[in-house]
Amino acid sequence: MVLSPREREAIASNVLSIIHELFVHRRMKTVLHGIDVVPLLDSLRRRAAKLSDVDFHRAMRSLVYNVRDRHTRYSYASTSPSYSLPFVVERGFEAGSPAYLVTKSTHPDIKVGSIIERWNNVPVELVVRELAEDIGASNDSARRALAVRFLTARRADRFDPPAEQAVNLDLRLPNSSSSVVEISWSVVAVAPMSGVMPVSTMTGQGVDADLLDSNRQLFEVFSPRFKEFAATSYPNIDVRTVQHNGVDFGYLRVFDFSVEDADDFTLNRAGLIGGSNS
């Protein structure tokens, strides 16, 4: 739906009123981060009529993210597609320095266990930092963690489309050899996952719906290839056995606690106590 100039002004005015009059952490956030979005929103309100819908939504999203509060976000029904790459990156450390490890992949040339060293000839750490600036979490660690999660999955209602059609990756493979892979972004449909939690519960708990949907999408894409995802009734946990120095250890990873029935999650379907995976 195309907005009229008055509708854009009204949206900016309403968001301005919410931040100015109802957002109780505004002064604290301003002191912590040095950005007061109220005058910036007022400026945007006064020029909203002259902007295109695309530029208006982009400016609104950016300004609200500058509040630096994970649960305060500007969303809209985007007409742009979402984009993804067929692998997952997670951040670890190697000799005390950040390392970006491929932990899931359906691409034949991007092996699980590979370390991404450069992304389009830029150190991947810098790419993550830049993406983190477009995420409205309250501290650097949270923003960076979310940036890593969304590095290969760009939801249209949360990010601008990738600036590049393809990504060139400089990889260090598990056997320590080097490889360069070019891979194109794929257009994906990311529909909200209904039935996971009631909207009222999600709202009351401050659940990041985009992250929750993205985690569910990750499960749908990768579960046919990775049996540890399929080993449990819940897509937000990973249960398996790992071996270290010849000793077997139980491994449990909880990606999020966004479930409607906590008892069912911990006791029954997840199988953590008295179940097949215990």
CSV table of N, CA and C in Angstrom, one decimal, residues 65-182:
chain,number,residue,atom,x,y,z
A,65,TYR,N,15.8,2.4,15.6
A,65,TYR,CA,16.9,1.6,16.0
A,65,TYR,C,17.9,2.4,16.9
A,66,ASN,N,18.0,3.6,16.6
A,66,ASN,CA,19.0,4.5,17.4
A,66,ASN,C,18.5,4.7,18.8
A,67,VAL,N,17.3,4.3,19.1
A,67,VAL,CA,16.9,4.3,20.5
A,67,VAL,C,17.7,3.2,21.3
A,68,ARG,N,18.2,2.3,20.6
A,68,ARG,CA,19.1,1.2,21.2
A,68,ARG,C,18.3,0.4,22.2
A,69,ASP,N,17.1,0.0,21.8
A,69,ASP,CA,16.3,-0.9,22.7
A,69,ASP,C,15.8,-2.0,21.8
A,70,ARG,N,16.1,-3.2,22.2
A,70,ARG,CA,15.8,-4.4,21.3
A,70,ARG,C,14.3,-4.6,21.1
A,71,HIS,N,13.5,-4.2,22.1
A,71,HIS,CA,12.1,-4.4,22.0
A,71,HIS,C,11.3,-3.2,21.5
A,72,THR,N,12.1,-2.2,21.0
A,72,THR,CA,11.4,-1.0,20.4
A,72,THR,C,11.9,-0.9,19.0
A,73,ARG,N,11.0,-1.2,18.1
A,73,ARG,CA,11.4,-1.4,16.7
A,73,ARG,C,10.2,-0.9,15.8
A,74,TYR,N,10.6,-0.4,14.6
A,74,TYR,CA,9.7,0.0,13.6
A,74,TYR,C,9.5,-1.0,12.6
A,75,SER,N,8.3,-1.6,12.4
A,75,SER,CA,8.0,-2.6,11.4
A,75,SER,C,7.0,-2.1,10.5
A,76,TYR,N,7.1,-2.6,9.3
A,76,TYR,CA,6.1,-2.3,8.2
A,76,TYR,C,6.0,-3.4,7.2
A,77,ALA,N,4.9,-3.4,6.5
A,77,ALA,CA,4.7,-4.5,5.5
A,77,ALA,C,5.5,-4.2,4.3
A,78,SER,N,6.7,-4.8,4.2
A,78,SER,CA,7.7,-4.5,3.1
A,78,SER,C,7.2,-5.2,1.8
A,79,THR,N,7.4,-4.5,0.7
A,79,THR,CA,7.1,-5.0,-0.6
A,79,THR,C,8.4,-5.7,-1.2
A,80,SER,N,9.5,-5.5,-0.5
A,80,SER,CA,10.8,-6.1,-1.0
A,80,SER,C,10.9,-7.5,-0.5
A,81,PRO,N,11.6,-8.3,-1.2
A,81,PRO,CA,11.8,-9.7,-0.7
A,81,PRO,C,12.9,-9.8,0.4
A,82,SER,N,12.9,-10.9,1.0
A,82,SER,CA,13.9,-11.3,2.0
A,82,SER,C,15.0,-12.1,1.2
A,83,TYR,N,16.2,-12.0,1.8
A,83,TYR,CA,17.3,-12.7,1.1
A,83,TYR,C,18.1,-13.6,2.1
A,84,SER,N,18.7,-14.7,1.5
A,84,SER,CA,19.4,-15.6,2.4
A,84,SER,C,20.5,-16.2,1.6
A,85,LEU,N,21.5,-16.7,2.4
A,85,LEU,CA,22.6,-17.6,1.8
A,85,LEU,C,22.5,-18.9,2.5
A,86,PRO,N,22.9,-20.0,1.8
A,86,PRO,CA,22.7,-21.4,2.3
A,86,PRO,C,23.7,-21.9,3.3
A,87,PHE,N,24.0,-21.0,4.3
A,87,PHE,CA,24.9,-21.5,5.3
A,87,PHE,C,24.7,-20.6,6.6
A,88,VAL,N,25.2,-21.1,7.7
A,88,VAL,CA,25.0,-20.4,9.0
A,88,VAL,C,26.4,-20.1,9.5
A,89,VAL,N,26.6,-18.9,10.0
A,89,VAL,CA,27.9,-18.4,10.6
A,89,VAL,C,27.7,-18.2,12.1
A,90,GLU,N,28.6,-18.7,12.9
A,90,GLU,CA,28.6,-18.4,14.3
A,90,GLU,C,30.0,-17.8,14.7
A,91,ARG,N,30.0,-17.0,15.8
A,91,ARG,CA,31.3,-16.4,16.2
A,91,ARG,C,31.9,-17.1,17.3
A,92,GLY,N,33.2,-17.4,17.2
A,92,GLY,CA,33.9,-18.0,18.3
A,92,GLY,C,35.3,-17.3,18.4
A,93,PHE,N,36.2,-17.9,19.0
A,93,PHE,CA,37.5,-17.3,19.2
A,93,PHE,C,38.7,-18.3,18.8
A,94,GLU,N,39.7,-17.7,18.2
A,94,GLU,CA,40.9,-18.5,17.9
A,94,GLU,C,42.1,-17.7,18.3
A,95,ALA,N,42.9,-18.3,19.2
A,95,ALA,CA,44.0,-17.6,19.7
A,95,ALA,C,43.7,-16.2,20.3
A,96,GLY,N,42.5,-16.1,20.9
A,96,GLY,CA,42.0,-14.8,21.5
A,96,GLY,C,41.4,-13.9,20.6
A,97,SER,N,41.3,-14.2,19.3
A,97,SER,CA,40.7,-13.2,18.3
A,97,SER,C,39.4,-13.8,17.8
A,98,PRO,N,38.5,-13.0,17.4
A,98,PRO,CA,37.2,-13.5,16.9
A,98,PRO,C,37.4,-14.3,15.6
A,99,ALA,N,36.7,-15.4,15.5
A,99,ALA,CA,36.7,-16.2,14.3
A,99,ALA,C,35.3,-16.5,13.9
A,100,TYR,N,35.0,-16.5,12.6
A,100,TYR,CA,33.6,-16.7,12.1
A,100,TYR,C,33.5,-18.0,11.4
A,101,LEU,N,32.8,-19.0,12.1
A,101,LEU,CA,32.9,-20.4,11.7
A,101,LEU,C,31.6,-20.7,11.0
A,102,VAL,N,31.7,-21.5,9.9
A,102,VAL,CA,30.5,-22.1,9.3
A,102,VAL,C,30.0,-23.3,10.1
A,103,THR,N,28.8,-23.2,10.6
A,103,THR,CA,28.3,-24.3,11.4
A,103,THR,C,27.3,-25.2,10.8
A,104,LYS,N,26.6,-24.6,9.8
A,104,LYS,CA,25.7,-25.3,8.9
A,104,LYS,C,25.8,-24.9,7.5
A,105,SER,N,25.7,-25.8,6.6
A,105,SER,CA,25.8,-25.4,5.1
A,105,SER,C,25.2,-26.5,4.3
A,106,THR,N,24.5,-26.0,3.2
A,106,THR,CA,24.0,-26.9,2.2
A,106,THR,C,24.7,-26.6,0.9
A,107,HIS,N,25.7,-25.8,0.9
A,107,HIS,CA,26.5,-25.5,-0.3
A,107,HIS,C,27.7,-26.4,-0.4
A,108,PRO,N,27.9,-27.0,-1.5
A,108,PRO,CA,29.0,-28.0,-1.6
A,108,PRO,C,30.4,-27.5,-1.4
A,109,ASP,N,30.6,-26.2,-1.7
A,109,ASP,CA,31.9,-25.6,-1.6
A,109,ASP,C,32.1,-24.9,-0.3
A,110,ILE,N,31.1,-24.8,0.5
A,110,ILE,CA,31.3,-24.1,1.8
A,110,ILE,C,31.1,-25.2,2.9
A,111,LYS,N,32.2,-25.7,3.4
A,111,LYS,CA,32.2,-26.8,4.3
A,111,LYS,C,32.0,-26.4,5.7
A,112,VAL,N,31.2,-27.2,6.4
A,112,VAL,CA,31.1,-27.0,7.9
A,112,VAL,C,32.5,-27.1,8.5
A,113,GLY,N,32.8,-26.1,9.4
A,113,GLY,CA,34.1,-26.1,10.0
A,113,GLY,C,35.0,-25.1,9.4
A,114,SER,N,34.6,-24.5,8.2
A,114,SER,CA,35.4,-23.5,7.5
A,114,SER,C,35.3,-22.2,8.3
A,115,ILE,N,36.4,-21.4,8.3
A,115,ILE,CA,36.4,-20.1,8.9
A,115,ILE,C,36.4,-19.0,7.8
A,116,ILE,N,35.4,-18.1,7.9
A,116,ILE,CA,35.3,-17.0,6.9
A,116,ILE,C,36.3,-15.9,7.3
A,117,GLU,N,37.2,-15.6,6.5
A,117,GLU,CA,38.2,-14.6,6.9
A,117,GLU,C,37.9,-13.2,6.2
A,118,ARG,N,37.3,-13.3,5.0
A,118,ARG,CA,37.0,-12.0,4.3
A,118,ARG,C,35.7,-12.2,3.6
A,119,TRP,N,34.9,-11.1,3.6
A,119,TRP,CA,33.6,-11.1,3.0
A,119,TRP,C,33.6,-9.9,2.0
A,120,ASN,N,33.6,-10.3,0.7
A,120,ASN,CA,33.8,-9.2,-0.4
A,120,ASN,C,35.0,-8.4,-0.1
A,121,ASN,N,36.1,-9.1,0.2
A,121,ASN,CA,37.5,-8.5,0.4
A,121,ASN,C,37.5,-7.6,1.6
A,122,VAL,N,36.6,-7.7,2.5
A,122,VAL,CA,36.6,-6.9,3.7
A,122,VAL,C,36.6,-7.9,4.9
A,123,PRO,N,37.5,-7.7,5.9
A,123,PRO,CA,37.5,-8.6,7.1
A,123,PRO,C,36.1,-8.8,7.6
A,124,VAL,N,35.7,-10.0,7.8
A,124,VAL,CA,34.3,-10.3,8.2
A,124,VAL,C,33.9,-9.6,9.5
A,125,GLU,N,34.9,-9.3,10.4
A,125,GLU,CA,34.6,-8.6,11.7
A,125,GLU,C,34.1,-7.2,11.4
A,126,LEU,N,34.6,-6.6,10.4
A,126,LEU,CA,34.1,-5.2,10.0
A,126,LEU,C,32.7,-5.3,9.4
A,127,VAL,N,32.5,-6.3,8.6
A,127,VAL,CA,31.1,-6.5,8.0
A,127,VAL,C,30.1,-6.7,9.1
A,128,VAL,N,30.4,-7.5,10.1
A,128,VAL,CA,29.5,-7.7,11.2
A,128,VAL,C,29.3,-6.4,12.0
A,129,ARG,N,30.3,-5.6,12.3
A,129,ARG,CA,30.2,-4.4,13.0
A,129,ARG,C,29.3,-3.4,12.2
A,130,GLU,N,29.4,-3.4,10.9
A,130,GLU,CA,28.6,-2.5,10.1
A,130,GLU,C,27.1,-2.9,10.2
A,131,LEU,N,26.9,-4.2,10.0
A,131,LEU,CA,25.5,-4.7,10.1
A,131,LEU,C,24.9,-4.5,11.5
A,132,ALA,N,25.7,-4.5,12.5
A,132,ALA,CA,25.2,-4.4,13.9
A,132,ALA,C,24.7,-3.0,14.1
A,133,GLU,N,25.2,-2.0,13.4
A,133,GLU,CA,24.7,-0.6,13.5
A,133,GLU,C,23.2,-0.5,13.1
A,134,ASP,N,22.7,-1.5,12.3
A,134,ASP,CA,21.3,-1.4,11.9
A,134,ASP,C,20.4,-2.3,12.8
A,135,ILE,N,20.9,-2.6,14.0
A,135,ILE,CA,20.2,-3.5,14.9
A,135,ILE,C,20.0,-2.7,16.2
A,136,GLY,N,18.8,-2.7,16.7
A,136,GLY,CA,18.4,-1.9,17.9
A,136,GLY,C,18.6,-2.5,19.2
A,137,ALA,N,19.6,-3.3,19.5
A,137,ALA,CA,19.8,-3.8,20.8
A,137,ALA,C,20.5,-2.8,21.7
A,138,SER,N,20.5,-3.0,23.0
A,138,SER,CA,21.0,-2.0,23.9
A,138,SER,C,22.5,-1.9,24.1
A,139,ASN,N,23.2,-3.0,23.7
A,139,ASN,CA,24.7,-2.9,23.9
A,139,ASN,C,25.4,-3.5,22.8
A,140,ASP,N,26.7,-3.3,22.7
A,140,ASP,CA,27.5,-3.7,21.5
A,140,ASP,C,27.5,-5.3,21.4
A,141,SER,N,27.6,-6.0,22.5
A,141,SER,CA,27.6,-7.4,22.4
A,141,SER,C,26.3,-8.0,21.9
A,142,ALA,N,25.2,-7.5,22.3
A,142,ALA,CA,23.9,-7.9,21.8
A,142,ALA,C,23.7,-7.6,20.3
A,143,ARG,N,24.1,-6.4,19.9
A,143,ARG,CA,24.0,-6.0,18.5
A,143,ARG,C,24.9,-6.9,17.6
A,144,ARG,N,26.1,-7.2,18.1
A,144,ARG,CA,27.0,-8.0,17.3
A,144,ARG,C,26.5,-9.4,17.2
A,145,ALA,N,25.9,-10.0,18.3
A,145,ALA,CA,25.4,-11.3,18.3
A,145,ALA,C,24.3,-11.5,17.3
A,146,LEU,N,23.4,-10.5,17.3
A,146,LEU,CA,22.3,-10.5,16.3
A,146,LEU,C,22.7,-10.3,14.9
A,147,ALA,N,23.8,-9.5,14.7
A,147,ALA,CA,24.3,-9.2,13.4
A,147,ALA,C,24.9,-10.5,12.8
A,148,VAL,N,25.5,-11.3,13.7
A,148,VAL,CA,26.1,-12.6,13.2
A,148,VAL,C,24.9,-13.5,12.8
A,149,ARG,N,23.9,-13.5,13.6
A,149,ARG,CA,22.7,-14.4,13.3
A,149,ARG,C,22.0,-14.0,12.0
A,150,PHE,N,22.0,-12.7,11.7
A,150,PHE,CA,21.3,-12.3,10.5
A,150,PHE,C,22.3,-12.0,9.3
A,151,LEU,N,23.5,-12.4,9.5
A,151,LEU,CA,24.5,-12.1,8.5
A,151,LEU,C,24.1,-12.8,7.2
A,152,THR,N,23.6,-14.0,7.2
A,152,THR,CA,23.2,-14.7,6.0
A,152,THR,C,21.7,-14.9,5.8
A,153,ALA,N,20.9,-14.1,6.6
A,153,ALA,CA,19.5,-14.1,6.5
A,153,ALA,C,18.9,-12.7,6.7
A,154,ARG,N,18.7,-12.0,5.6
A,154,ARG,CA,18.3,-10.6,5.7
A,154,ARG,C,16.7,-10.4,5.5
A,155,ARG,N,16.0,-10.3,6.6
A,155,ARG,CA,14.6,-10.1,6.5
A,155,ARG,C,14.2,-8.7,5.9
A,156,ALA,N,13.3,-8.7,5.0
A,156,ALA,CA,13.0,-7.4,4.3
A,156,ALA,C,12.4,-6.4,5.3
A,157,ASP,N,11.7,-6.8,6.3
A,157,ASP,CA,11.1,-5.8,7.2
A,157,ASP,C,12.1,-5.4,8.3
A,158,ARG,N,13.3,-5.9,8.2
A,158,ARG,CA,14.3,-5.5,9.2
A,158,ARG,C,15.6,-4.9,8.6
A,159,PHE,N,15.9,-5.3,7.4
A,159,PHE,CA,17.1,-4.8,6.7
A,159,PHE,C,16.8,-4.3,5.3
A,160,ASP,N,17.7,-3.4,4.8
A,160,ASP,CA,17.6,-3.1,3.4
A,160,ASP,C,18.1,-4.3,2.6
A,161,PRO,N,17.7,-4.5,1.3
A,161,PRO,CA,18.3,-5.6,0.5
A,161,PRO,C,19.8,-5.5,0.5
A,162,PRO,N,20.5,-6.6,0.4
A,162,PRO,CA,21.9,-6.6,0.3
A,162,PRO,C,22.4,-5.7,-0.9
A,163,ALA,N,23.5,-4.9,-0.7
A,163,ALA,CA,24.0,-4.0,-1.7
A,163,ALA,C,24.6,-4.8,-2.9
A,164,GLU,N,25.0,-6.0,-2.6
A,164,GLU,CA,25.7,-6.8,-3.7
A,164,GLU,C,24.8,-8.0,-4.1
A,165,GLN,N,24.8,-8.4,-5.3
A,165,GLN,CA,24.1,-9.5,-5.8
A,165,GLN,C,24.7,-10.8,-5.4
A,166,ALA,N,26.0,-10.8,-5.2
A,166,ALA,CA,26.7,-12.0,-4.8
A,166,ALA,C,27.8,-11.7,-3.8
A,167,VAL,N,28.2,-12.7,-3.0
A,167,VAL,CA,29.2,-12.5,-2.0
A,167,VAL,C,30.4,-13.3,-2.3
A,168,ASN,N,31.6,-12.7,-2.2
A,168,ASN,CA,32.8,-13.4,-2.4
A,168,ASN,C,33.4,-13.7,-1.0
A,169,LEU,N,33.6,-15.0,-0.7
A,169,LEU,CA,34.1,-15.4,0.6
A,169,LEU,C,35.5,-16.0,0.5
A,170,ASP,N,36.4,-15.5,1.3
A,170,ASP,CA,37.7,-16.0,1.5
A,170,ASP,C,37.6,-17.0,2.7
A,171,LEU,N,37.8,-18.3,2.4
A,171,LEU,CA,37.6,-19.3,3.4
A,171,LEU,C,38.9,-20.0,3.8
A,172,ARG,N,39.0,-20.3,5.1
A,172,ARG,CA,40.1,-21.3,5.5
A,172,ARG,C,39.3,-22.6,5.9
A,173,LEU,N,39.6,-23.6,5.1
A,173,LEU,CA,38.9,-24.8,5.2
A,173,LEU,C,39.4,-25.6,6.4
A,174,PRO,N,38.6,-26.6,6.8
A,174,PRO,CA,39.0,-27.4,8.0
A,174,PRO,C,40.4,-28.1,7.9
A,175,ASN,N,40.8,-28.3,6.6
A,175,ASN,CA,42.2,-28.9,6.5
A,175,ASN,C,43.3,-27.8,6.4
A,176,SER,N,42.9,-26.6,6.7
A,176,SER,CA,43.8,-25.4,6.7
A,176,SER,C,44.2,-24.9,5.3
A,177,SER,N,43.6,-25.5,4.3
A,177,SER,CA,43.8,-24.9,2.9
A,177,SER,C,42.9,-23.7,2.8
A,178,SER,N,43.1,-22.9,1.7
A,178,SER,CA,42.3,-21.7,1.5
A,178,SER,C,41.4,-21.9,0.2
A,179,SER,N,40.4,-21.2,0.2
A,179,SER,CA,39.4,-21.3,-0.9
A,179,SER,C,38.7,-20.0,-1.0
A,180,VAL,N,38.3,-19.6,-2.3
A,180,VAL,CA,37.5,-18.5,-2.5
A,180,VAL,C,36.2,-18.9,-3.2
A,181,VAL,N,35.1,-18.6,-2.7
A,181,VAL,CA,33.8,-19.0,-3.2
A,181,VAL,C,32.9,-17.8,-3.4
A,182,GLU,N,32.3,-17.7,-4.6
A,182,GLU,CA,31.3,-16.7,-4.9
A,182,GLU,C,29.9,-17.3,-4.8
